[in-house]
mmCIF file of C-alpha atoms in Angstrom:
data_model
loop_
_atom_site.group_PDB
_atom_site.id
_atom_site.type_symbol
_atom_site.label_atom_id
_atom_site.label_comp_id
_atom_site.label_asym_id
_atom_site.label_seq_id
_atom_site.Cartn_x
_atom_site.Cartn_y
_atom_site.Cartn_z
ATOM 1 C CA MET A 19 -4.512 -9.548 22.765
ATOM 2 C CA THR A 20 -8.122 -9.141 21.091
ATOM 3 C CA GLN A 21 -7.840 -7.162 17.827
ATOM 4 C CA THR A 22 -9.721 -4.794 19.682
ATOM 5 C CA GLU A 23 -7.230 -3.703 22.217
ATOM 6 C CA VAL A 24 -3.973 -4.087 19.584
ATOM 7 C CA LYS A 25 -3.318 0.202 19.287
ATOM 8 C CA THR A 26 -4.573 1.752 15.869
ATOM 9 C CA VAL A 27 -1.886 3.676 14.624
ATOM 10 C CA LEU A 28 -3.771 5.069 12.030
ATOM 11 C CA GLU A 29 -6.802 5.953 11.217
ATOM 12 C CA VAL A 30 -7.934 6.489 7.198
ATOM 13 C CA LYS A 31 -11.304 8.644 6.990
ATOM 14 C CA ASP A 32 -13.707 9.110 3.212
ATOM 15 C CA LEU A 33 -10.237 9.702 1.515
ATOM 16 C CA LYS A 34 -11.236 11.658 -1.897
ATOM 17 C CA THR A 35 -8.376 12.860 -4.791
ATOM 18 C CA GLN A 36 -8.739 13.802 -7.815
ATOM 19 C CA PHE A 37 -7.005 14.618 -10.516
ATOM 20 C CA ASP A 38 -7.588 17.713 -13.332
ATOM 21 C CA THR A 39 -6.327 16.397 -16.526
ATOM 22 C CA GLN A 40 -7.003 17.782 -19.797
ATOM 23 C CA ASP A 41 -9.390 15.645 -20.713
ATOM 24 C CA GLY A 42 -11.729 16.076 -17.952
ATOM 25 C CA MET A 43 -11.326 15.534 -14.091
ATOM 26 C CA VAL A 44 -9.773 11.917 -13.264
ATOM 27 C CA HIS A 45 -12.109 10.305 -10.338
ATOM 28 C CA ALA A 46 -8.332 8.599 -9.096
ATOM 29 C CA VAL A 47 -9.718 7.578 -5.035
ATOM 30 C CA ASN A 48 -13.240 8.097 -4.099
ATOM 31 C CA GLY A 49 -14.253 7.235 0.272
ATOM 32 C CA VAL A 50 -11.693 5.631 0.757
ATOM 33 C CA SER A 51 -11.149 3.828 5.103
ATOM 34 C CA PHE A 52 -9.307 2.139 6.235
ATOM 35 C CA GLU A 53 -7.163 1.141 9.591
ATOM 36 C CA LEU A 54 -3.797 0.206 10.627
ATOM 37 C CA ARG A 55 -2.733 -1.081 13.731
ATOM 38 C CA ARG A 56 0.550 -0.841 15.676
ATOM 39 C CA GLY A 57 3.438 -3.911 14.365
ATOM 40 C CA GLU A 58 0.420 -4.980 11.304
ATOM 41 C CA PHE A 59 1.422 -5.744 7.752
ATOM 42 C CA LEU A 60 -1.223 -4.512 5.460
ATOM 43 C CA GLY A 61 -1.410 -5.757 1.907
ATOM 44 C CA VAL A 62 -3.614 -3.493 -0.728
ATOM 45 C CA VAL A 63 -3.737 -5.275 -3.499
ATOM 46 C CA GLY A 64 -5.595 -3.857 -7.075
ATOM 47 C CA GLU A 65 -4.539 -3.851 -10.110
ATOM 48 C CA SER A 66 -3.246 -1.291 -11.798
ATOM 49 C CA GLY A 67 -5.247 1.980 -11.987
ATOM 50 C CA SER A 68 -7.150 0.756 -8.588
ATOM 51 C CA GLY A 69 -5.733 4.221 -6.889
ATOM 52 C CA LYS A 70 -3.346 1.981 -4.824
ATOM 53 C CA SER A 71 -0.632 4.210 -4.525
ATOM 54 C CA VAL A 72 -2.638 7.731 -5.161
ATOM 55 C CA THR A 73 -4.114 6.708 -1.773
ATOM 56 C CA MET A 74 -0.822 6.353 0.151
ATOM 57 C CA MET A 75 0.776 9.084 -1.173
ATOM 58 C CA SER A 76 -2.323 11.287 -0.967
ATOM 59 C CA LEU A 77 -1.694 10.473 2.846
ATOM 60 C CA LEU A 78 1.975 12.252 3.078
ATOM 61 C CA ARG A 79 0.348 14.488 0.577
ATOM 62 C CA LEU A 80 2.959 13.260 -2.044
ATOM 63 C CA ILE A 81 0.673 13.203 -4.724
ATOM 64 C CA PRO A 82 2.167 16.643 -7.594
ATOM 65 C CA MET A 83 -1.091 19.891 -6.383
ATOM 66 C CA PRO A 84 -2.222 20.592 -9.601
ATOM 67 C CA PRO A 85 -2.804 18.770 -11.008
ATOM 68 C CA GLY A 86 -3.692 16.555 -8.114
ATOM 69 C CA GLU A 87 -6.349 17.784 -5.045
ATOM 70 C CA ILE A 88 -7.227 16.274 -2.005
ATOM 71 C CA ILE A 89 -11.213 17.097 -2.295
ATOM 72 C CA SER A 90 -12.018 15.552 1.833
ATOM 73 C CA GLY A 91 -10.830 12.988 4.182
ATOM 74 C CA GLU A 92 -9.086 12.283 6.996
ATOM 75 C CA ALA A 93 -6.186 10.713 7.941
ATOM 76 C CA ASN A 94 -5.400 10.511 12.012
ATOM 77 C CA PHE A 95 -2.399 9.335 12.931
ATOM 78 C CA GLY A 96 -1.796 10.865 17.146
ATOM 79 C CA ASP A 97 -3.051 13.014 17.483
ATOM 80 C CA GLN A 98 -1.896 14.472 14.331
ATOM 81 C CA ASP A 99 -4.558 15.111 10.608
ATOM 82 C CA LEU A 100 -2.291 14.330 8.135
ATOM 83 C CA LEU A 101 -4.394 16.049 5.770
ATOM 84 C CA SER A 102 -4.423 19.196 7.427
ATOM 85 C CA ILE A 103 -1.421 19.404 9.393
ATOM 86 C CA ASP A 104 1.041 22.001 8.862
ATOM 87 C CA ILE A 105 3.150 21.429 5.796
ATOM 88 C CA ASP A 106 6.743 22.086 8.210
ATOM 89 C CA GLU A 107 4.888 19.852 11.027
ATOM 90 C CA LEU A 108 4.166 17.107 7.535
ATOM 91 C CA ARG A 109 7.454 17.328 6.743
ATOM 92 C CA LYS A 110 8.434 15.444 9.903
ATOM 93 C CA VAL A 111 7.251 12.684 9.967
ATOM 94 C CA ARG A 112 7.896 11.654 6.213
ATOM 95 C CA GLY A 113 10.821 10.162 6.383
ATOM 96 C CA GLY A 114 11.010 10.485 10.575
ATOM 97 C CA LYS A 115 7.555 8.512 12.200
ATOM 98 C CA VAL A 116 6.287 6.950 8.528
ATOM 99 C CA GLY A 117 8.244 6.115 6.216
ATOM 100 C CA PHE A 118 7.650 5.318 2.170
ATOM 101 C CA ILE A 119 9.765 2.674 0.059
ATOM 102 C CA PHE A 120 8.526 3.742 -3.949
ATOM 103 C CA GLN A 121 8.471 1.428 -6.837
ATOM 104 C CA ASP A 122 11.889 2.824 -8.533
ATOM 105 C CA PRO A 123 15.273 2.648 -6.000
ATOM 106 C CA MET A 124 17.019 4.877 -9.316
ATOM 107 C CA THR A 125 14.453 7.896 -9.819
ATOM 108 C CA SER A 126 13.880 7.795 -5.989
ATOM 109 C CA LEU A 127 18.006 8.630 -4.711
ATOM 110 C CA ASN A 128 19.897 10.872 -5.939
ATOM 111 C CA PRO A 129 22.257 9.963 -8.295
ATOM 112 C CA VAL A 130 25.033 12.837 -7.829
ATOM 113 C CA LEU A 131 24.700 11.883 -3.637
ATOM 114 C CA ASN A 132 26.313 9.655 -2.235
ATOM 115 C CA VAL A 133 24.423 6.892 -0.048
ATOM 116 C CA GLY A 134 25.846 7.832 2.952
ATOM 117 C CA TYR A 135 25.253 11.140 2.667
ATOM 118 C CA GLN A 136 21.637 9.941 1.139
ATOM 119 C CA ILE A 137 20.950 8.394 4.169
ATOM 120 C CA MET A 138 23.524 10.392 7.291
ATOM 121 C CA GLU A 139 20.497 12.696 5.428
ATOM 122 C CA SER A 140 17.337 11.691 7.008
ATOM 123 C CA LEU A 141 19.115 10.797 10.293
ATOM 124 C CA ARG A 142 19.785 14.929 10.464
ATOM 125 C CA LEU A 143 16.745 15.768 9.916
ATOM 126 C CA HIS A 144 14.587 13.683 11.903
ATOM 127 C CA THR A 145 16.971 12.782 14.798
ATOM 128 C CA ASP A 146 18.842 13.724 17.470
ATOM 129 C CA LEU A 147 22.345 12.105 16.912
ATOM 130 C CA SER A 148 25.012 14.128 16.070
ATOM 131 C CA GLU A 149 27.221 14.351 13.402
ATOM 132 C CA LYS A 150 29.600 11.531 14.944
ATOM 133 C CA GLU A 151 26.706 9.430 15.525
ATOM 134 C CA ARG A 152 25.339 9.184 12.615
ATOM 135 C CA HIS A 153 27.839 7.087 10.791
ATOM 136 C CA PRO A 154 28.015 3.761 12.739
ATOM 137 C CA ARG A 155 24.394 4.291 13.205
ATOM 138 C CA ALA A 156 24.135 4.726 8.389
ATOM 139 C CA ARG A 157 26.304 1.429 8.353
ATOM 140 C CA GLN A 158 24.558 -0.055 10.327
ATOM 141 C CA LEU A 159 20.863 0.202 8.630
ATOM 142 C CA LEU A 160 23.317 -1.464 5.492
ATOM 143 C CA ASP A 161 24.369 -4.818 7.629
ATOM 144 C CA LEU A 162 20.569 -4.476 8.364
ATOM 145 C CA VAL A 163 19.352 -4.714 4.524
ATOM 146 C CA GLY A 164 21.310 -7.316 3.770
ATOM 147 C CA ILE A 165 24.417 -4.651 2.318
ATOM 148 C CA SER A 166 28.040 -5.865 3.056
ATOM 149 C CA ASP A 167 31.295 -3.577 3.317
ATOM 150 C CA SER A 168 28.568 -0.940 3.851
ATOM 151 C CA ASP A 169 31.508 0.960 5.050
ATOM 152 C CA THR A 170 32.895 0.852 1.052
ATOM 153 C CA ARG A 171 28.963 0.823 -0.117
ATOM 154 C CA LEU A 172 28.323 3.883 1.738
ATOM 155 C CA LYS A 173 30.535 5.644 -0.177
ATOM 156 C CA SER A 174 29.301 4.326 -4.001
ATOM 157 C CA TYR A 175 26.771 6.471 -6.371
ATOM 158 C CA PRO A 176 23.209 4.692 -6.994
ATOM 159 C CA HIS A 177 24.352 4.394 -9.972
ATOM 160 C CA GLU A 178 27.266 1.844 -8.810
ATOM 161 C CA LEU A 179 24.751 -0.206 -7.103
ATOM 162 C CA SER A 180 22.760 -3.294 -8.721
ATOM 163 C CA GLY A 181 18.375 -2.594 -8.451
ATOM 164 C CA GLY A 182 18.443 -5.345 -5.573
ATOM 165 C CA MET A 183 20.510 -3.082 -3.581
ATOM 166 C CA ARG A 184 19.210 0.258 -4.453
ATOM 167 C CA GLN A 185 16.129 -1.188 -3.434
ATOM 168 C CA ARG A 186 17.972 -2.858 -0.230
ATOM 169 C CA VAL A 187 19.452 1.515 0.128
ATOM 170 C CA MET A 188 15.907 2.160 0.310
ATOM 171 C CA ILE A 189 14.828 0.676 2.956
ATOM 172 C CA ALA A 190 17.956 1.641 4.530
ATOM 173 C CA MET A 191 16.731 4.760 4.049
ATOM 174 C CA ALA A 192 13.114 4.210 5.096
ATOM 175 C CA LEU A 193 14.046 2.438 8.460
ATOM 176 C CA ALA A 194 16.433 4.770 9.844
ATOM 177 C CA CYS A 195 14.476 5.877 11.941
ATOM 178 C CA ASP A 196 12.553 3.317 13.750
ATOM 179 C CA PRO A 197 9.220 4.639 12.244
ATOM 180 C CA GLU A 198 5.630 3.518 13.265
ATOM 181 C CA ILE A 199 5.355 2.978 9.862
ATOM 182 C CA LEU A 200 6.913 2.328 6.712
ATOM 183 C CA ILE A 201 3.946 2.185 3.756
ATOM 184 C CA ALA A 202 6.009 0.385 1.007
ATOM 185 C CA ASP A 203 5.510 1.048 -2.901
ATOM 186 C CA GLU A 204 4.928 -2.255 -4.949
ATOM 187 C CA PRO A 205 8.965 -2.539 -3.503
ATOM 188 C CA THR A 206 9.788 -5.320 -6.031
ATOM 189 C CA THR A 207 8.294 -5.134 -9.124
ATOM 190 C CA ALA A 208 11.100 -4.062 -11.140
ATOM 191 C CA LEU A 209 13.261 -7.110 -9.619
ATOM 192 C CA ASP A 210 14.036 -10.394 -11.140
ATOM 193 C CA VAL A 211 11.924 -13.234 -8.601
ATOM 194 C CA THR A 212 15.442 -14.228 -6.424
ATOM 195 C CA ILE A 213 15.845 -10.689 -5.687
ATOM 196 C CA GLN A 214 11.988 -9.639 -5.106
ATOM 197 C CA ALA A 215 12.650 -13.046 -2.405
ATOM 198 C CA GLN A 216 14.772 -11.985 -0.498
ATOM 199 C CA ILE A 217 13.701 -7.966 -0.620
ATOM 200 C CA ILE A 218 10.037 -9.440 1.271
ATOM 201 C CA GLU A 219 12.395 -11.875 3.399
ATOM 202 C CA ILE A 220 14.314 -8.387 4.860
ATOM 203 C CA VAL A 221 10.755 -6.044 5.006
ATOM 204 C CA ARG A 222 9.310 -9.714 7.240
ATOM 205 C CA GLU A 223 11.846 -9.978 8.877
ATOM 206 C CA LEU A 224 13.500 -6.005 9.798
ATOM 207 C CA ARG A 225 8.625 -5.719 11.224
ATOM 208 C CA GLU A 226 8.904 -8.614 13.350
ATOM 209 C CA LYS A 227 12.122 -7.099 15.267
ATOM 210 C CA LEU A 228 11.644 -3.619 14.907
ATOM 211 C CA GLY A 229 7.363 -3.533 15.275
ATOM 212 C CA THR A 230 7.091 -1.857 12.511
ATOM 213 C CA ALA A 231 3.503 -1.556 10.733
ATOM 214 C CA VAL A 232 3.433 -2.507 7.238
ATOM 215 C CA ILE A 233 1.486 -0.886 4.394
ATOM 216 C CA TRP A 234 2.569 -3.492 1.308
ATOM 217 C CA ILE A 235 0.795 -2.403 -1.778
ATOM 218 C CA THR A 236 0.969 -4.945 -4.799
ATOM 219 C CA HIS A 237 -0.759 -5.849 -8.057
ATOM 220 C CA ASP A 238 0.009 -9.821 -7.143
ATOM 221 C CA LEU A 239 -1.904 -10.886 -4.897
ATOM 222 C CA GLY A 240 0.603 -13.994 -4.091
ATOM 223 C CA VAL A 241 3.311 -12.081 -3.309
ATOM 224 C CA ILE A 242 1.654 -11.210 -0.020
ATOM 225 C CA ALA A 243 -0.257 -14.469 0.951
ATOM 226 C CA GLY A 244 2.243 -15.398 3.550
ATOM 227 C CA LEU A 245 2.625 -11.713 4.202
ATOM 228 C CA ALA A 246 -0.020 -9.884 4.980
ATOM 229 C CA ASP A 247 -2.769 -10.398 8.557
ATOM 230 C CA ARG A 248 -5.726 -8.344 6.869
ATOM 231 C CA VAL A 249 -5.922 -7.606 2.843
ATOM 232 C CA ILE A 250 -7.704 -4.770 0.748
ATOM 233 C CA VAL A 251 -8.268 -4.706 -2.300
ATOM 234 C CA MET A 252 -9.323 -2.038 -4.327
ATOM 235 C CA TYR A 253 -10.705 -1.759 -7.074
ATOM 236 C CA GLY A 254 -11.659 1.751 -9.036
ATOM 237 C CA GLY A 255 -10.947 4.128 -6.300
ATOM 238 C CA GLN A 256 -12.693 2.291 -3.739
ATOM 239 C CA ILE A 257 -12.108 -0.012 -1.740
ATOM 240 C CA VAL A 258 -14.371 -3.108 -2.636
ATOM 241 C CA GLU A 259 -13.257 -5.666 0.124
ATOM 242 C CA GLU A 260 -11.568 -6.419 3.173
ATOM 243 C CA SER A 261 -10.184 -8.625 4.589
ATOM 244 C CA PRO A 262 -7.947 -11.306 7.870
ATOM 245 C CA VAL A 263 -5.613 -12.944 5.335
ATOM 246 C CA GLN A 264 -6.347 -16.399 4.949
ATOM 247 C CA PRO A 265 -10.012 -15.819 4.569
ATOM 248 C CA LEU A 266 -9.073 -13.960 1.710
ATOM 249 C CA TYR A 267 -7.797 -16.247 -0.343
ATOM 250 C CA ALA A 268 -9.831 -19.347 0.800
ATOM 251 C CA LYS A 269 -13.772 -18.129 0.237
ATOM 252 C CA PRO A 270 -14.253 -14.451 -1.035
ATOM 253 C CA MET A 271 -16.689 -12.493 -0.494
ATOM 254 C CA HIS A 272 -16.452 -10.409 -3.677
ATOM 255 C CA PRO A 273 -16.711 -11.064 -7.436
ATOM 256 C CA TYR A 274 -13.420 -9.343 -7.916
ATOM 257 C CA THR A 275 -11.693 -10.567 -5.040
ATOM 258 C CA GLU A 276 -12.529 -13.946 -6.526
ATOM 259 C CA GLY A 277 -11.617 -13.453 -9.949
ATOM 260 C CA LEU A 278 -8.445 -11.849 -9.198
ATOM 261 C CA LEU A 279 -7.424 -14.936 -7.126
ATOM 262 C CA GLY A 280 -9.469 -17.569 -9.849
ATOM 263 C CA SER A 281 -6.394 -15.691 -12.014
ATOM 264 C CA LEU A 282 -3.492 -16.562 -9.990
ATOM 265 C CA PRO A 283 -2.183 -19.992 -10.825
ATOM 266 C CA ARG A 284 -2.190 -22.488 -8.114
ATOM 267 C CA LEU A 285 -0.423 -25.794 -7.267
ATOM 268 C CA ASP A 286 -3.193 -27.888 -5.966
ATOM 269 C CA GLN A 287 -5.747 -27.086 -8.821
ATOM 270 C CA LYS A 288 -2.996 -29.084 -11.904
ATOM 271 C CA GLY A 289 -5.565 -28.594 -15.566
ATOM 272 C CA GLN A 290 -7.684 -25.989 -14.160
ATOM 273 C CA GLU A 291 -8.028 -22.953 -16.469
ATOM 274 C CA LEU A 292 -7.472 -19.749 -15.238
ATOM 275 C CA VAL A 293 -9.665 -17.049 -14.622
ATOM 276 C CA ASN A 294 -10.022 -14.847 -17.093
ATOM 277 C CA ILE A 295 -11.485 -11.174 -15.731
ATOM 278 C CA LYS A 296 -13.372 -9.939 -19.113
ATOM 279 C CA GLY A 297 -13.744 -6.768 -19.977
ATOM 280 C CA THR A 298 -11.308 -3.839 -18.514
ATOM 281 C CA PRO A 299 -11.166 -0.940 -16.324
ATOM 282 C CA PRO A 300 -13.023 1.818 -15.121
ATOM 283 C CA ASN A 301 -13.451 5.312 -17.088
ATOM 284 C CA LEU A 302 -11.708 7.293 -13.553
ATOM 285 C CA TYR A 303 -13.716 10.054 -15.343
ATOM 286 C CA ASP A 304 -16.870 9.482 -14.208
ATOM 287 C CA TYR A 305 -17.507 9.259 -10.470
ATOM 288 C CA PRO A 306 -18.669 6.075 -9.746
ATOM 289 C CA THR A 307 -22.362 6.739 -8.335
ATOM 290 C CA TYR A 308 -22.926 2.451 -9.204
ATOM 291 C CA CYS A 309 -20.777 -0.476 -9.247
ATOM 292 C CA PRO A 310 -18.154 0.214 -11.246
ATOM 293 C CA PHE A 311 -17.064 -3.268 -11.707
ATOM 294 C CA SER A 312 -20.341 -4.322 -12.996
ATOM 295 C CA PRO A 313 -19.154 -3.951 -15.870
ATOM 296 C CA ARG A 314 -17.171 -6.923 -15.854
ATOM 297 C CA CYS A 315 -18.951 -8.842 -12.894
ATOM 298 C CA PRO A 316 -20.351 -11.746 -13.863
ATOM 299 C CA TYR A 317 -23.130 -11.987 -11.243
ATOM 300 C CA VAL A 318 -24.631 -8.392 -12.019
ATOM 301 C CA MET A 319 -27.780 -7.153 -11.282
ATOM 302 C CA ASP A 320 -29.896 -4.481 -12.068
ATOM 303 C CA LYS A 321 -28.979 -2.891 -8.698
ATOM 304 C CA CYS A 322 -25.743 -2.629 -9.271
ATOM 305 C CA ARG A 323 -26.158 -0.052 -13.001
ATOM 306 C CA GLU A 324 -27.977 1.572 -10.500
ATOM 307 C CA GLU A 325 -26.594 2.127 -7.217
ATOM 308 C CA ASN A 326 -22.880 2.313 -5.482
ATOM 309 C CA PRO A 327 -22.913 -0.182 -2.872
ATOM 310 C CA PRO A 328 -21.102 0.116 0.528
ATOM 311 C CA LEU A 329 -18.859 -1.069 1.942
ATOM 312 C CA ILE A 330 -20.208 -3.424 4.667
ATOM 313 C CA GLU A 331 -18.950 -5.540 8.094
ATOM 314 C CA ILE A 332 -20.313 -9.229 6.994
ATOM 315 C CA GLY A 333 -19.091 -10.600 10.432
ATOM 316 C CA ASN A 334 -14.966 -11.866 11.412
ATOM 317 C CA GLY A 335 -13.302 -9.034 10.409
ATOM 318 C CA ARG A 336 -14.532 -9.186 7.042
ATOM 319 C CA LYS A 337 -16.344 -6.258 4.862
ATOM 320 C CA THR A 338 -17.500 -6.277 1.177
ATOM 321 C CA ALA A 339 -18.654 -3.870 -1.538
ATOM 322 C CA CYS A 340 -21.379 -6.378 -3.269
ATOM 323 C CA TRP A 341 -24.756 -5.991 -4.084
ATOM 324 C CA TRP A 342 -24.528 -9.971 -3.907
ATOM 325 C CA ASP A 343 -23.710 -12.568 -1.687
ATOM 326 C CA LEU A 344 -21.443 -14.523 -2.636
ATOM 327 C CA GLU A 345 -21.505 -16.863 0.585
ATOM 328 C CA HIS A 346 -24.909 -17.445 -0.432
ATOM 329 C CA ASP A 347 -25.162 -17.026 -4.202
ATOM 330 C CA ARG A 348 -27.981 -14.418 -3.733
ATOM 331 C CA PRO A 349 -28.899 -11.020 -4.025
ATOM 332 C CA ARG A 350 -28.058 -9.516 -0.566
ATOM 333 C CA TYR A 351 -30.965 -7.630 1.519
ATOM 334 C CA GLY A 352 -33.734 -9.700 -1.303
ATOM 335 C CA ASN A 353 -32.549 -7.468 -3.187
#
């Protein structure tokens, strides 16, 4: 099946989100557009503050409003625009058709309710299962994410579980209603590497079994190398590169992606120095009228400081937002 034949389950257009703070307006997300296809694993990468989490939380209107505000955009899910539908309709989507795994399960799980109650409450809100049917379904979900002795664990409270087990509970809750989309916001950041590998393997297996489309948010390009079908790279609140995973790792088309990949330790490049991306992340108080990466870019030209490049198609399912043509080592469009 070709890419054009695969159904698009989510289409995001020109999403812009800002936060009104004491120090000024923070332009957190600046015109983000992308598509997610059925059953696809989409990696969203970038350093802290690049707008990854705010973008995905904006889609479900989970950002605090105020101070946050979604000032423009569409998020088309089926025949619904998630950014404009009634909040009661949106609540049916959240946790039902779209599951969300948050970064810190300890703050996402209710500390005074046991695990079983929290999973079964999701089932009560989003499914037609009877009260009698919810308990075996909750037990089945814990088994699915690799939690043994599920009957006992359903009675446990979050503080009685390890970090890895709490994250598995969050995955179970997110999958409770067989969502079409699962959004995972850096779900392994607070875990040790062994547990990280287990959580990644669980999500990989569940995606293969259930056919759920996954959006995996991370700052670590190494994590999604063997997971993603396609990767979106974000910087300064916007997408700077989008590509199928293998071509991206083989030959990045944006200087920021090149720097990120160069900073990864690789077994096949022993003795080589890791790349250091000089400078600091952009000031998001200023709306980007120029390329936000230009102060740190080794290929910077005058045009980069004057005009923010659009995200353009460069062939083979790839897009980049750069005035410099990395592939041919020359300015794009002869500028």
